[in-house]
PDB file of C-alpha atoms in Angstrom:
ATOM      1  CA  MET O   1      -4.732 -17.853  21.949  1.00 43.00           C
ATOM      2  CA  SER O   2      -2.916 -21.068  21.579  1.00 48.00           C
ATOM      3  CA  LYS O   3       1.046 -20.840  22.814  1.00 50.00           C
ATOM      4  CA  LYS O   4       1.619 -21.962  19.917  1.00 71.00           C
ATOM      5  CA  GLN O   5       0.913 -18.784  18.050  1.00 75.00           C
ATOM      6  CA  PRO O   6       4.034 -17.130  16.675  1.00 83.00           C
ATOM      7  CA  LYS O   7       5.835 -14.723  19.908  1.00 84.00           C
ATOM      8  CA  ASP O   8       4.341 -11.233  18.046  1.00 85.00           C
ATOM      9  CA  ILE O   9       1.099 -12.601  17.917  1.00 89.00           C
ATOM     10  CA  ARG O  10       0.887 -13.535  21.574  1.00 90.00           C
ATOM     11  CA  LEU O  11       2.516  -9.948  22.510  1.00 93.00           C
ATOM     12  CA  ALA O  12       0.309  -8.164  19.904  1.00 94.00           C
ATOM     13  CA  GLY O  13      -2.762 -10.142  22.496  1.00 94.00           C
ATOM     14  CA  ILE O  14      -1.108  -9.145  26.036  1.00 96.00           C
ATOM     15  CA  ILE O  15      -1.044  -5.736  24.523  1.00 96.00           C
ATOM     16  CA  GLU O  16      -4.410  -5.520  23.559  1.00 96.00           C
ATOM     17  CA  ALA O  17      -5.616  -7.161  26.698  1.00 97.00           C
ATOM     18  CA  SER O  18      -3.228  -4.966  28.669  1.00 96.00           C
ATOM     19  CA  VAL O  19      -4.351  -1.726  27.474  1.00 96.00           C
ATOM     20  CA  ALA O  20      -7.951  -2.613  28.272  1.00 96.00           C
ATOM     21  CA  GLU O  21      -7.215  -4.114  31.314  1.00 96.00           C
ATOM     22  CA  PHE O  22      -5.593  -1.105  32.922  1.00 96.00           C
ATOM     23  CA  VAL O  23      -7.904   1.167  30.997  1.00 95.00           C
ATOM     24  CA  GLU O  24     -11.378  -0.325  32.593  1.00 96.00           C
ATOM     25  CA  LYS O  25      -9.564  -0.977  35.827  1.00 96.00           C
ATOM     26  CA  GLY O  26      -6.598   1.220  36.170  1.00 93.00           C
ATOM     27  CA  TYR O  27      -3.253   0.677  37.140  1.00 92.00           C
ATOM     28  CA  GLU O  28      -3.304  -0.454  40.576  1.00 93.00           C
ATOM     29  CA  ASN O  29      -6.657  -2.866  40.221  1.00 95.00           C
ATOM     30  CA  ALA O  30      -5.522  -4.420  36.747  1.00 96.00           C
ATOM     31  CA  SER O  31      -3.790  -7.906  37.573  1.00 96.00           C
ATOM     32  CA  ILE O  32      -1.456 -10.069  35.476  1.00 96.00           C
ATOM     33  CA  ASP O  33      -3.819 -12.864  35.912  1.00 96.00           C
ATOM     34  CA  ALA O  34      -7.065 -10.766  34.464  1.00 97.00           C
ATOM     35  CA  ILE O  35      -4.599  -9.820  31.600  1.00 97.00           C
ATOM     36  CA  ALA O  36      -3.551 -13.114  31.043  1.00 96.00           C
ATOM     37  CA  LYS O  37      -7.707 -14.623  30.983  1.00 96.00           C
ATOM     38  CA  ARG O  38      -8.264 -11.328  28.389  1.00 96.00           C
ATOM     39  CA  ALA O  39      -5.048 -12.597  26.320  1.00 95.00           C
ATOM     40  CA  ASN O  40      -6.492 -16.121  26.219  1.00 93.00           C
ATOM     41  CA  LEU O  41      -2.926 -16.960  27.765  1.00 93.00           C
ATOM     42  CA  SER O  42      -1.913 -18.701  31.165  1.00 92.00           C
ATOM     43  CA  LYS O  43      -0.301 -16.390  33.974  1.00 94.00           C
ATOM     44  CA  GLY O  44       3.238 -18.143  33.433  1.00 93.00           C
ATOM     45  CA  GLY O  45       2.599 -17.279  29.540  1.00 92.00           C
ATOM     46  CA  VAL O  46       2.300 -13.656  30.328  1.00 95.00           C
ATOM     47  CA  TYR O  47       5.343 -13.602  33.269  1.00 95.00           C
ATOM     48  CA  HIS O  48       7.579 -16.280  30.585  1.00 93.00           C
ATOM     49  CA  HIS O  49       7.326 -12.221  28.272  1.00 93.00           C
ATOM     50  CA  PHE O  50       7.641  -9.614  31.304  1.00 95.00           C
ATOM     51  CA  LYS O  51       8.783 -10.394  34.872  1.00 94.00           C
ATOM     52  CA  ASN O  52       6.096  -7.592  36.678  1.00 93.00           C
ATOM     53  CA  LYS O  53       3.016  -5.355  35.596  1.00 93.00           C
ATOM     54  CA  ASP O  54       5.671  -2.264  35.595  1.00 91.00           C
ATOM     55  CA  GLU O  55       7.618  -3.942  32.621  1.00 92.00           C
ATOM     56  CA  LEU O  56       4.148  -4.653  31.530  1.00 95.00           C
ATOM     57  CA  PHE O  57       3.286  -1.397  31.823  1.00 93.00           C
ATOM     58  CA  PHE O  58       6.255  -0.114  30.110  1.00 91.00           C
ATOM     59  CA  TYR O  59       6.360  -2.398  27.298  1.00 93.00           C
ATOM     60  CA  THR O  60       2.551  -1.564  26.557  1.00 94.00           C
ATOM     61  CA  ASN O  61       3.543   2.686  26.453  1.00 91.00           C
ATOM     62  CA  GLN O  62       6.566   1.388  23.984  1.00 91.00           C
ATOM     63  CA  LYS O  63       4.827  -0.498  22.475  1.00 93.00           C
ATOM     64  CA  LEU O  64       1.824   2.208  21.700  1.00 93.00           C
ATOM     65  CA  ALA O  65       4.287   4.522  20.546  1.00 92.00           C
ATOM     66  CA  GLU O  66       5.853   3.116  17.513  1.00 95.00           C
ATOM     67  CA  PRO O  67       2.668   3.369  15.075  1.00 96.00           C
ATOM     68  CA  ILE O  68       3.684   7.476  16.401  1.00 96.00           C
ATOM     69  CA  LEU O  69       7.393   7.515  15.309  1.00 95.00           C
ATOM     70  CA  GLY O  70       6.339   5.468  12.333  1.00 97.00           C
ATOM     71  CA  MET O  71       4.301   8.986  11.025  1.00 97.00           C
ATOM     72  CA  MET O  72       7.130  10.943  12.085  1.00 98.00           C
ATOM     73  CA  GLN O  73       9.686   8.543   9.273  1.00 97.00           C
ATOM     74  CA  ALA O  74       6.407   9.273   7.189  1.00 98.00           C
ATOM     75  CA  ALA O  75       6.648  12.745   7.337  1.00 98.00           C
ATOM     76  CA  ASN O  76       9.946  13.273   6.813  1.00 97.00           C
ATOM     77  CA  GLN O  77       9.998  12.239   3.301  1.00 97.00           C
ATOM     78  CA  CYS O  78       7.928  14.529   2.338  1.00 97.00           C
ATOM     79  CA  PRO O  79       9.851  17.368  -0.035  1.00 95.00           C
ATOM     80  CA  ALA O  80       8.807  20.208   1.572  1.00 97.00           C
ATOM     81  CA  ALA O  81       8.202  20.690   5.419  1.00 97.00           C
ATOM     82  CA  ILE O  82       5.036  22.114   5.195  1.00 97.00           C
ATOM     83  CA  GLU O  83       3.649  19.010   3.622  1.00 98.00           C
ATOM     84  CA  ALA O  84       5.254  16.995   6.085  1.00 98.00           C
ATOM     85  CA  LEU O  85       3.588  18.961   8.863  1.00 98.00           C
ATOM     86  CA  GLU O  86       0.373  18.679   7.220  1.00 97.00           C
ATOM     87  CA  PHE O  87       0.889  15.212   6.559  1.00 98.00           C
ATOM     88  CA  TYR O  88       2.106  14.262  10.079  1.00 98.00           C
ATOM     89  CA  VAL O  89      -0.663  16.649  11.696  1.00 97.00           C
ATOM     90  CA  LYS O  90      -3.475  14.680   9.882  1.00 97.00           C
ATOM     91  CA  LYS O  91      -2.407  11.335  10.685  1.00 97.00           C
ATOM     92  CA  TYR O  92      -1.848  12.302  14.365  1.00 96.00           C
ATOM     93  CA  VAL O  93      -5.366  13.259  14.809  1.00 94.00           C
ATOM     94  CA  ALA O  94      -7.103  10.801  12.524  1.00 93.00           C
ATOM     95  CA  PHE O  95      -4.862   7.796  14.363  1.00 95.00           C
ATOM     96  CA  TRP O  96      -5.621   8.927  17.737  1.00 93.00           C
ATOM     97  CA  LYS O  97      -9.688   9.295  16.770  1.00 90.00           C
ATOM     98  CA  GLU O  98      -9.268   6.086  15.912  1.00 92.00           C
ATOM     99  CA  HIS O  99      -7.902   4.627  18.716  1.00 92.00           C
ATOM    100  CA  GLY O 100      -9.667   5.554  22.189  1.00 90.00           C
ATOM    101  CA  PRO O 101      -8.632   3.022  24.154  1.00 93.00           C
ATOM    102  CA  GLU O 102      -4.783   3.453  23.059  1.00 94.00           C
ATOM    103  CA  LEU O 103      -5.376   7.059  24.191  1.00 92.00           C
ATOM    104  CA  ALA O 104      -7.210   6.471  27.285  1.00 92.00           C
ATOM    105  CA  PHE O 105      -4.353   4.603  27.864  1.00 94.00           C
ATOM    106  CA  PHE O 106      -1.977   7.147  27.597  1.00 90.00           C
ATOM    107  CA  PHE O 107      -3.669   9.351  29.698  1.00 90.00           C
ATOM    108  CA  LEU O 108      -3.648   6.833  32.510  1.00 92.00           C
ATOM    109  CA  SER O 109       0.279   6.288  32.326  1.00 90.00           C
ATOM    110  CA  MET O 110       1.052  10.068  31.881  1.00 88.00           C
ATOM    111  CA  SER O 111      -0.464   9.889  35.104  1.00 88.00           C
ATOM    112  CA  LYS O 112       1.732   6.962  36.705  1.00 88.00           C
ATOM    113  CA  ALA O 113       4.625   8.560  35.119  1.00 87.00           C
ATOM    114  CA  LEU O 114       3.899  11.114  37.965  1.00 88.00           C
ATOM    115  CA  VAL O 115       5.676   8.673  40.546  1.00 89.00           C
ATOM    116  CA  SER O 116       7.472   6.016  38.344  1.00 86.00           C
ATOM    117  CA  ALA O 117      10.852   7.396  37.638  1.00 89.00           C
ATOM    118  CA  ASP O 118      11.366   4.515  34.243  1.00 85.00           C
ATOM    119  CA  LEU O 119       7.638   5.772  33.098  1.00 85.00           C
ATOM    120  CA  GLN O 120       9.312   9.667  33.064  1.00 89.00           C
ATOM    121  CA  GLU O 121      12.463   8.381  31.647  1.00 90.00           C
ATOM    122  CA  LEU O 122      10.548   7.258  28.556  1.00 86.00           C
ATOM    123  CA  TYR O 123       8.099  10.198  28.281  1.00 88.00           C
ATOM    124  CA  LYS O 124      11.277  12.600  28.519  1.00 92.00           C
ATOM    125  CA  VAL O 125      12.925  10.463  25.468  1.00 92.00           C
ATOM    126  CA  GLN O 126       9.593  10.579  23.581  1.00 91.00           C
ATOM    127  CA  THR O 127       9.229  14.062  24.114  1.00 93.00           C
ATOM    128  CA  GLN O 128      12.651  15.321  23.182  1.00 95.00           C
ATOM    129  CA  GLU O 129      12.290  12.955  20.038  1.00 95.00           C
ATOM    130  CA  THR O 130       8.969  14.560  18.828  1.00 96.00           C
ATOM    131  CA  ILE O 131      10.281  18.224  19.642  1.00 97.00           C
ATOM    132  CA  SER O 132      13.664  17.504  17.556  1.00 97.00           C
ATOM    133  CA  PHE O 133      11.000  16.001  14.502  1.00 98.00           C
ATOM    134  CA  PHE O 134       9.297  19.481  14.467  1.00 98.00           C
ATOM    135  CA  GLU O 135      12.687  21.498  14.760  1.00 98.00           C
ATOM    136  CA  GLY O 136      13.873  19.747  11.957  1.00 97.00           C
ATOM    137  CA  LEU O 137      10.789  20.211  10.250  1.00 98.00           C
ATOM    138  CA  TYR O 138      10.636  23.953  11.070  1.00 98.00           C
ATOM    139  CA  ARG O 139      14.633  24.561   9.893  1.00 97.00           C
ATOM    140  CA  LYS O 140      14.028  22.722   6.846  1.00 97.00           C
ATOM    141  CA  GLY O 141      11.028  24.985   6.096  1.00 97.00           C
ATOM    142  CA  ILE O 142      13.586  28.030   6.879  1.00 98.00           C
ATOM    143  CA  ALA O 143      15.792  27.216   4.561  1.00 97.00           C
ATOM    144  CA  ARG O 144      13.414  26.130   2.007  1.00 96.00           C
ATOM    145  CA  ASN O 145      12.088  29.945   2.707  1.00 97.00           C
ATOM    146  CA  GLU O 146       8.409  27.864   3.389  1.00 97.00           C
ATOM    147  CA  PHE O 147       8.957  29.996   6.464  1.00 97.00           C
ATOM    148  CA  PHE O 148      10.127  33.037   8.476  1.00 96.00           C
ATOM    149  CA  GLU O 149      13.059  33.020  10.691  1.00 97.00           C
ATOM    150  CA  HIS O 150      11.943  32.246  14.522  1.00 97.00           C
ATOM    151  CA  ASP O 151      12.094  30.217  17.642  1.00 98.00           C
ATOM    152  CA  THR O 152      12.003  26.587  15.905  1.00 97.00           C
ATOM    153  CA  LYS O 153      12.176  24.624  19.741  1.00 97.00           C
ATOM    154  CA  LEU O 154       9.542  27.334  21.118  1.00 97.00           C
ATOM    155  CA  SER O 155       7.335  26.320  17.547  1.00 97.00           C
ATOM    156  CA  ALA O 156       7.674  22.767  18.065  1.00 98.00           C
ATOM    157  CA  TRP O 157       7.198  22.830  21.846  1.00 97.00           C
ATOM    158  CA  MET O 158       3.749  24.493  20.879  1.00 97.00           C
ATOM    159  CA  LEU O 159       2.764  22.776  18.111  1.00 97.00           C
ATOM    160  CA  MET O 160       3.058  19.412  20.496  1.00 95.00           C
ATOM    161  CA  SER O 161       1.400  21.010  23.375  1.00 94.00           C
ATOM    162  CA  LEU O 162      -1.567  22.161  20.808  1.00 95.00           C
ATOM    163  CA  LEU O 163      -1.777  18.469  19.795  1.00 95.00           C
ATOM    164  CA  ASP O 164      -1.771  16.884  22.581  1.00 90.00           C
ATOM    165  CA  GLY O 165      -4.612  19.092  23.871  1.00 90.00           C
ATOM    166  CA  LEU O 166      -6.670  18.494  20.691  1.00 91.00           C
ATOM    167  CA  ILE O 167      -6.741  14.824  21.053  1.00 89.00           C
ATOM    168  CA  GLY O 168      -7.482  15.618  24.689  1.00 86.00           C
ATOM    169  CA  TYR O 169     -10.522  17.179  23.720  1.00 86.00           C
ATOM    170  CA  LEU O 170     -11.257  15.006  20.762  1.00 81.00           C
ATOM    171  CA  TYR O 171     -11.223  11.902  23.245  1.00 78.00           C
ATOM    172  CA  PHE O 172     -13.627  13.696  26.076  1.00 78.00           C
ATOM    173  CA  LEU O 173     -16.102  15.975  24.046  1.00 78.00           C
ATOM    174  CA  ASP O 174     -16.288  12.945  21.134  1.00 66.00           C
ATOM    175  CA  ILE O 175     -15.843  15.730  18.349  1.00 56.00           C
ATOM    176  CA  THR O 176     -15.503  14.568  14.647  1.00 53.00           C
ATOM    177  CA  ALA O 177     -13.171  17.435  13.211  1.00 47.00           C
TER     178      ALA O 177
END
């Protein structure tokens, strides 16, 4: 990738290289220099966009979450709550089945979040967005008589936990469900 590439293409290359480097070597052993080489950029080219490895790691997390947010937005366009939930679950599972390295990156970043206040905050925000999304769909379903009255927050937590557990098993066991 040359320096003449548009910024969004350079950033996409950095993200792809970042995922590969962090997954292969772990956070502690990954380096900006190795990420730059994978992205066909100079080390300074990466530092032009990110001040350090932590910032790049955080940014990579944010960028990898964008497709999931897009799935939520698309699901919210479904007229029926049950249809929206089915759409989201199918898309979510299919997405992660096709994005193993990115999923491995998320597993790595969750362990890093145990000691990083910034990552903890990012995961809190992402978790609250997901819970709110599911709660909204459940409330919509109750209002449309698709679902019985129930604790929507508890159902949202349960569904989120179920899906995250499922994708972990899909990754580790190579299940083709």
